[in-house]
């Protein structure tokens, strides 16, 4: 496996020169755009890796499956679907889904910013600090790192340059979809996006999803299997935004991009990547090429790329 990963890493490394880093969050633009790493957790529990997989990065939009899972755990699938729809928007992650019709939950899904902002309000807790700490604890379980924390520099950068997300949140509030204080909700969202992990942690998270809610090493259950099916279904149809259909055809596994890549398939390889340049439709060419080269021989993967939201 190590030899295969090294070969794939060498073949795909030239693609790190394609596209650009995310400069709408200034702190992310400072990171090295040539970082590329891959980490695999096999179904038998063996760990293999290649490249810059030890580099830490923030989850950015890959936190959205965790937000969805926490909302499902706290409220159940029926209540979540009543607040946040499940249909693909066919639009970029931060699109303002306005039009001639009134905005309602059917116009958003958990993998776009509007849906993620609403899901922050569905996490149980007396305060938004308590809600975030519960989300952080779940992230620690999923990544296998109980010490997981927030990159404060990225968090502050997101918060001070979050005009688009504020516009989305106030639009939601104007239609009665968001009831809580906008700044409190967004502070939770910005902090969630700024949770810092590495390739190994994201591979562990993919393994839990692939194993239908059980930890890959101990087989301990973290969440019920039906919730894994819900999350994986949303990842398949909506996880790659306006490129979800094309990715499903080319690679054929549930996936999430946005900072890192996350993808999974039942009881197989959980493969995370770090790659910091995004190309057309926000896709990361280097990490995407590893998926495309590997997917015919693997039944599951996860990947991470820290500069896209």
Tab-separated table of C-alpha atoms in Angstrom:
chain	number	residue	atom	x	y	z
A	1	UNK	CA	0.000	0.000	0.000
A	2	UNK	CA	2.792	2.437	0.860
A	3	UNK	CA	4.376	1.900	-2.560
A	4	UNK	CA	1.050	2.531	-4.281
A	5	UNK	CA	0.427	5.726	-2.313
A	6	UNK	CA	3.896	7.038	-3.044
A	7	UNK	CA	3.380	6.407	-6.746
A	8	UNK	CA	-0.016	8.125	-6.767
A	9	UNK	CA	1.398	11.031	-4.793
A	10	UNK	CA	4.257	11.484	-7.267
A	11	UNK	CA	1.915	11.234	-10.262
A	12	UNK	CA	-0.561	13.771	-8.900
A	13	UNK	CA	1.793	16.247	-7.227
A	14	UNK	CA	2.206	18.365	-10.437
A	15	UNK	CA	-1.512	19.189	-10.269
A	16	UNK	CA	-0.904	21.291	-7.132
A	17	UNK	CA	0.140	24.077	-9.532
A	18	UNK	CA	-3.356	24.267	-11.024
A	19	UNK	CA	-5.954	26.675	-9.654
A	20	UNK	CA	-5.547	29.029	-6.714
A	21	UNK	CA	-5.792	29.087	-2.958
A	22	UNK	CA	-8.815	30.559	-1.180
A	23	UNK	CA	-7.969	34.219	-0.706
A	24	UNK	CA	-11.408	35.327	0.499
A	25	UNK	CA	-10.221	34.188	3.944
A	26	UNK	CA	-6.807	35.921	4.151
A	27	UNK	CA	-5.334	33.528	6.699
A	28	UNK	CA	-5.919	30.566	4.372
A	29	UNK	CA	-4.128	32.323	1.524
A	30	UNK	CA	-0.909	32.235	3.588
A	31	UNK	CA	-0.666	28.433	3.497
A	32	UNK	CA	1.666	26.574	1.139
A	33	UNK	CA	-0.304	25.784	-2.047
A	34	UNK	CA	1.985	22.868	-2.905
A	35	UNK	CA	1.008	20.755	0.099
A	36	UNK	CA	-0.341	17.375	-0.968
A	37	UNK	CA	-0.768	14.391	1.322
A	38	UNK	CA	-2.752	11.171	1.491
A	39	UNK	CA	-3.564	8.906	4.431
A	40	UNK	CA	-5.314	5.538	4.217
A	41	UNK	CA	-7.021	3.477	6.908
A	42	UNK	CA	-7.848	0.063	5.510
A	43	UNK	CA	-10.844	-2.010	6.538
A	44	UNK	CA	-8.477	-4.263	8.473
A	45	UNK	CA	-7.238	-1.240	10.460
A	46	UNK	CA	-3.845	-0.772	8.815
A	47	UNK	CA	-2.648	2.841	8.429
A	48	UNK	CA	-0.663	3.950	5.367
A	49	UNK	CA	0.293	7.395	4.123
A	50	UNK	CA	2.337	9.488	1.696
A	51	UNK	CA	3.305	13.131	1.263
A	52	UNK	CA	2.402	16.027	3.550
A	53	UNK	CA	-0.221	14.127	5.528
A	54	UNK	CA	1.023	15.384	8.913
A	55	UNK	CA	0.269	19.017	8.041
A	56	UNK	CA	-2.547	20.448	10.148
A	57	UNK	CA	-5.394	22.280	8.413
A	58	UNK	CA	-8.881	23.532	9.200
A	59	UNK	CA	-11.975	21.576	8.251
A	60	UNK	CA	-13.737	24.477	6.532
A	61	UNK	CA	-16.809	23.074	4.724
A	62	UNK	CA	-15.896	19.488	5.583
A	63	UNK	CA	-17.314	20.297	9.023
A	64	UNK	CA	-20.791	20.230	7.443
A	65	UNK	CA	-21.249	16.436	7.700
A	66	UNK	CA	-20.370	16.746	11.395
A	67	UNK	CA	-22.889	19.556	11.848
A	68	UNK	CA	-25.480	17.403	10.094
A	69	UNK	CA	-24.690	14.404	12.257
A	70	UNK	CA	-24.912	16.448	15.474
A	71	UNK	CA	-28.250	17.917	14.360
A	72	UNK	CA	-29.539	14.420	13.561
A	73	UNK	CA	-28.405	13.069	16.919
A	74	UNK	CA	-30.111	15.932	18.759
A	75	UNK	CA	-33.339	16.182	16.779
A	76	UNK	CA	-33.902	13.117	14.607
A	77	UNK	CA	-34.081	12.894	10.815
A	78	UNK	CA	-37.660	14.127	10.441
A	79	UNK	CA	-37.057	17.330	12.393
A	80	UNK	CA	-33.803	18.063	10.558
A	81	UNK	CA	-35.362	17.553	7.136
A	82	UNK	CA	-38.201	19.906	8.102
A	83	UNK	CA	-35.644	22.674	8.677
A	84	UNK	CA	-32.979	21.837	6.063
A	85	UNK	CA	-33.868	20.169	2.770
A	86	UNK	CA	-32.092	17.278	1.073
A	87	UNK	CA	-32.144	18.222	-2.605
A	88	UNK	CA	-29.021	19.377	-4.454
A	89	UNK	CA	-29.030	23.083	-5.303
A	90	UNK	CA	-26.793	22.806	-8.367
A	91	UNK	CA	-25.074	25.972	-7.138
A	92	UNK	CA	-21.775	26.864	-5.411
A	93	UNK	CA	-21.365	26.450	-1.655
A	94	UNK	CA	-22.061	30.100	-0.814
A	95	UNK	CA	-24.766	30.837	-3.364
A	96	UNK	CA	-27.632	33.087	-2.325
A	97	UNK	CA	-30.580	30.917	-3.228
A	98	UNK	CA	-32.970	33.752	-3.757
A	99	UNK	CA	-35.407	34.097	-6.620
A	100	UNK	CA	-38.957	34.971	-7.439
A	101	UNK	CA	-40.280	32.508	-4.849
A	102	UNK	CA	-40.068	32.797	-1.072
A	103	UNK	CA	-37.041	31.053	0.415
A	104	UNK	CA	-37.857	27.930	2.430
A	105	UNK	CA	-36.079	24.809	3.653
A	106	UNK	CA	-36.542	23.043	0.313
A	107	UNK	CA	-34.143	25.524	-1.299
A	108	UNK	CA	-31.177	24.585	0.906
A	109	UNK	CA	-29.373	21.407	1.944
A	110	UNK	CA	-26.907	20.551	4.743
A	111	UNK	CA	-23.834	20.796	2.508
A	112	UNK	CA	-24.192	24.461	1.488
A	113	UNK	CA	-23.478	27.399	3.781
A	114	UNK	CA	-27.111	28.336	4.283
A	115	UNK	CA	-27.990	24.835	5.444
A	116	UNK	CA	-24.936	24.604	7.700
A	117	UNK	CA	-25.798	27.918	9.359
A	118	UNK	CA	-29.308	26.647	10.114
A	119	UNK	CA	-27.903	23.387	11.515
A	120	UNK	CA	-25.861	25.356	14.051
A	121	UNK	CA	-29.183	26.473	15.567
A	122	UNK	CA	-30.348	22.846	15.852
A	123	UNK	CA	-27.506	21.725	18.111
A	124	UNK	CA	-28.836	21.392	21.650
A	125	UNK	CA	-27.351	23.536	24.401
A	126	UNK	CA	-28.213	26.379	26.724
A	127	UNK	CA	-25.715	28.708	25.042
A	128	UNK	CA	-23.877	28.715	21.734
A	129	UNK	CA	-20.657	28.063	23.622
A	130	UNK	CA	-22.191	24.863	25.004
A	131	UNK	CA	-23.430	23.917	21.528
A	132	UNK	CA	-19.998	24.409	20.008
A	133	UNK	CA	-18.306	22.388	22.735
A	134	UNK	CA	-20.681	19.495	22.049
A	135	UNK	CA	-19.871	19.736	18.334
A	136	UNK	CA	-16.152	19.786	19.148
A	137	UNK	CA	-16.530	16.684	21.331
A	138	UNK	CA	-18.266	14.826	18.496
A	139	UNK	CA	-15.501	15.924	16.113
A	140	UNK	CA	-12.956	14.495	18.544
A	141	UNK	CA	-14.768	11.145	18.522
A	142	UNK	CA	-15.032	11.042	14.736
A	143	UNK	CA	-11.392	12.007	14.127
A	144	UNK	CA	-10.005	9.889	16.958
A	145	UNK	CA	-8.432	12.976	18.548
A	146	UNK	CA	-9.974	14.078	21.870
A	147	UNK	CA	-7.610	17.077	21.924
A	148	UNK	CA	-8.931	18.537	18.664
A	149	UNK	CA	-9.217	22.338	18.784
A	150	UNK	CA	-9.696	25.561	16.843
A	151	UNK	CA	-7.110	27.412	14.757
A	152	UNK	CA	-7.637	30.847	16.313
A	153	UNK	CA	-5.946	32.759	13.483
A	154	UNK	CA	-8.225	31.199	10.864
A	155	UNK	CA	-11.291	31.688	13.088
A	156	UNK	CA	-10.592	35.408	13.527
A	157	UNK	CA	-9.857	35.779	9.822
A	158	UNK	CA	-13.145	34.099	8.927
A	159	UNK	CA	-15.068	36.203	11.410
A	160	UNK	CA	-13.630	39.511	10.191
A	161	UNK	CA	-14.133	38.663	6.490
A	162	UNK	CA	-17.498	36.875	6.727
A	163	UNK	CA	-19.701	39.401	4.919
A	164	UNK	CA	-21.114	36.837	2.483
A	165	UNK	CA	-22.092	34.477	5.286
A	166	UNK	CA	-23.668	37.350	7.182
A	167	UNK	CA	-25.713	38.164	4.092
A	168	UNK	CA	-26.831	34.530	3.885
A	169	UNK	CA	-27.732	34.446	7.583
A	170	UNK	CA	-29.751	37.677	7.437
A	171	UNK	CA	-31.580	36.400	4.360
A	172	UNK	CA	-32.493	33.262	6.300
A	173	UNK	CA	-33.648	35.426	9.204
A	174	UNK	CA	-35.756	37.625	6.931
A	175	UNK	CA	-37.691	34.536	5.828
A	176	UNK	CA	-38.117	33.215	9.379
A	177	UNK	CA	-35.838	30.212	8.815
A	178	UNK	CA	-33.297	31.558	11.305
A	179	UNK	CA	-34.656	32.844	14.613
A	180	UNK	CA	-31.589	33.191	16.836
A	181	UNK	CA	-29.156	36.105	16.984
A	182	UNK	CA	-27.224	36.142	13.711
A	183	UNK	CA	-23.836	36.971	15.224
A	184	UNK	CA	-24.120	34.223	17.841
A	185	UNK	CA	-25.032	31.656	15.206
A	186	UNK	CA	-22.264	32.768	12.859
A	187	UNK	CA	-19.672	32.741	15.631
A	188	UNK	CA	-20.492	29.063	16.170
A	189	UNK	CA	-20.285	28.442	12.416
A	190	UNK	CA	-16.959	30.255	11.965
A	191	UNK	CA	-15.436	28.359	14.875
A	192	UNK	CA	-16.730	25.068	13.504
A	193	UNK	CA	-15.108	25.734	10.125
A	194	UNK	CA	-11.852	26.566	11.927
A	195	UNK	CA	-11.525	23.247	13.767
A	196	UNK	CA	-8.026	21.943	13.042
A	197	UNK	CA	-7.294	18.346	12.054
A	198	UNK	CA	-4.848	16.412	9.867
A	199	UNK	CA	-5.113	13.726	7.193
A	200	UNK	CA	-5.112	10.915	9.731
A	201	UNK	CA	-8.008	12.461	11.637
A	202	UNK	CA	-10.073	12.922	8.526
A	203	UNK	CA	-9.312	9.364	7.398
A	204	UNK	CA	-10.587	8.192	10.792
A	205	UNK	CA	-13.776	10.184	10.280
A	206	UNK	CA	-14.280	8.595	6.857
A	207	UNK	CA	-13.749	5.162	8.404
A	208	UNK	CA	-16.494	5.797	10.980
A	209	UNK	CA	-18.934	6.806	8.230
A	210	UNK	CA	-17.926	3.785	6.131
A	211	UNK	CA	-18.378	1.518	9.148
A	212	UNK	CA	-21.925	2.838	9.639
A	213	UNK	CA	-21.233	4.690	12.849
A	214	UNK	CA	-18.664	2.406	14.482
A	215	UNK	CA	-15.045	3.269	15.325
A	216	UNK	CA	-12.606	1.479	12.994
A	217	UNK	CA	-10.336	0.069	15.736
A	218	UNK	CA	-12.687	-0.907	18.576
A	219	UNK	CA	-15.943	-1.261	16.615
A	220	UNK	CA	-17.566	0.864	19.344
A	221	UNK	CA	-20.724	2.544	18.109
A	222	UNK	CA	-20.642	6.368	17.994
A	223	UNK	CA	-24.016	6.903	16.324
A	224	UNK	CA	-26.850	4.751	14.898
A	225	UNK	CA	-26.388	3.172	11.472
A	226	UNK	CA	-29.455	4.909	9.923
A	227	UNK	CA	-27.801	8.282	10.572
A	228	UNK	CA	-24.700	7.140	8.682
A	229	UNK	CA	-26.947	6.267	5.742
A	230	UNK	CA	-28.543	9.744	5.905
A	231	UNK	CA	-25.173	11.533	5.991
A	232	UNK	CA	-23.651	9.380	3.249
A	233	UNK	CA	-26.674	9.907	1.005
A	234	UNK	CA	-26.379	13.678	1.370
A	235	UNK	CA	-22.642	13.487	0.683
A	236	UNK	CA	-23.360	11.603	-2.549
A	237	UNK	CA	-25.985	13.986	-3.904
A	238	UNK	CA	-24.818	17.325	-2.497
A	239	UNK	CA	-21.314	17.034	-1.073
A	240	UNK	CA	-19.471	18.362	-4.123
A	241	UNK	CA	-21.883	21.267	-4.704
A	242	UNK	CA	-22.434	22.021	-8.401
A	243	UNK	CA	-19.925	19.292	-9.288
A	244	UNK	CA	-21.663	16.482	-7.359
A	245	UNK	CA	-23.070	14.704	-10.391
A	246	UNK	CA	-19.812	14.771	-12.322
A	247	UNK	CA	-17.861	13.544	-9.289
A	248	UNK	CA	-20.350	10.696	-8.775
A	249	UNK	CA	-19.860	9.591	-12.376
A	250	UNK	CA	-16.063	9.889	-12.324
A	251	UNK	CA	-15.378	8.519	-8.829
A	252	UNK	CA	-18.648	7.027	-7.585
A	253	UNK	CA	-18.409	7.423	-3.798
A	254	UNK	CA	-19.933	9.776	-1.197
A	255	UNK	CA	-17.664	12.812	-0.888
A	256	UNK	CA	-17.317	16.294	0.555
A	257	UNK	CA	-14.985	19.021	-0.581
A	258	UNK	CA	-14.304	22.348	1.014
A	259	UNK	CA	-10.959	22.795	2.673
A	260	UNK	CA	-10.210	19.063	2.769
A	261	UNK	CA	-11.769	16.269	0.734
A	262	UNK	CA	-13.741	13.612	2.559
A	263	UNK	CA	-15.032	10.504	0.830
A	264	UNK	CA	-16.116	7.105	2.017
A	265	UNK	CA	-17.347	3.757	0.845
A	266	UNK	CA	-18.447	0.815	2.919
A	267	UNK	CA	-15.665	-0.855	4.881
A	268	UNK	CA	-12.835	0.053	2.590
A	269	UNK	CA	-9.997	2.504	2.340
A	270	UNK	CA	-10.507	5.830	4.066
A	271	UNK	CA	-8.267	8.216	2.148
A	272	UNK	CA	-7.710	11.873	3.099
A	273	UNK	CA	-5.761	14.414	1.096
A	274	UNK	CA	-4.271	17.795	1.738
A	275	UNK	CA	-4.109	19.986	-1.389
A	276	UNK	CA	-4.515	23.747	-1.225
A	277	UNK	CA	-5.267	24.941	-4.765
A	278	UNK	CA	-8.814	24.892	-6.102
A	279	UNK	CA	-9.657	24.811	-9.808
A	280	UNK	CA	-12.948	25.015	-11.676
A	281	UNK	CA	-16.095	24.508	-9.590
A	282	UNK	CA	-13.848	24.734	-6.529
A	283	UNK	CA	-12.401	21.287	-7.216
A	284	UNK	CA	-8.888	20.480	-6.055
A	285	UNK	CA	-7.166	18.986	-9.119
A	286	UNK	CA	-4.364	17.152	-7.294
A	287	UNK	CA	-6.550	15.400	-4.716
A	288	UNK	CA	-9.313	14.768	-7.242
A	289	UNK	CA	-6.848	13.070	-9.553
A	290	UNK	CA	-5.786	10.705	-6.734
A	291	UNK	CA	-9.443	9.774	-6.223
A	292	UNK	CA	-9.957	9.150	-9.934
A	293	UNK	CA	-6.827	7.030	-10.234
A	294	UNK	CA	-7.529	5.018	-7.107
A	295	UNK	CA	-11.305	4.605	-6.993
A	296	UNK	CA	-11.629	1.667	-9.414
A	297	UNK	CA	-9.517	-0.455	-7.050
A	298	UNK	CA	-10.771	0.854	-3.699
A	299	UNK	CA	-14.226	0.705	-2.193
A	300	UNK	CA	-13.843	3.812	-0.052
A	301	UNK	CA	-11.736	6.901	0.629
A	302	UNK	CA	-11.511	10.221	2.429
A	303	UNK	CA	-9.507	13.326	1.568
A	304	UNK	CA	-8.667	16.745	2.969
A	305	UNK	CA	-7.719	20.140	1.474
A	306	UNK	CA	-7.559	23.089	3.828
A	307	UNK	CA	-8.014	26.166	1.681
A	308	UNK	CA	-11.568	25.881	0.381
A	309	UNK	CA	-14.762	26.754	2.255
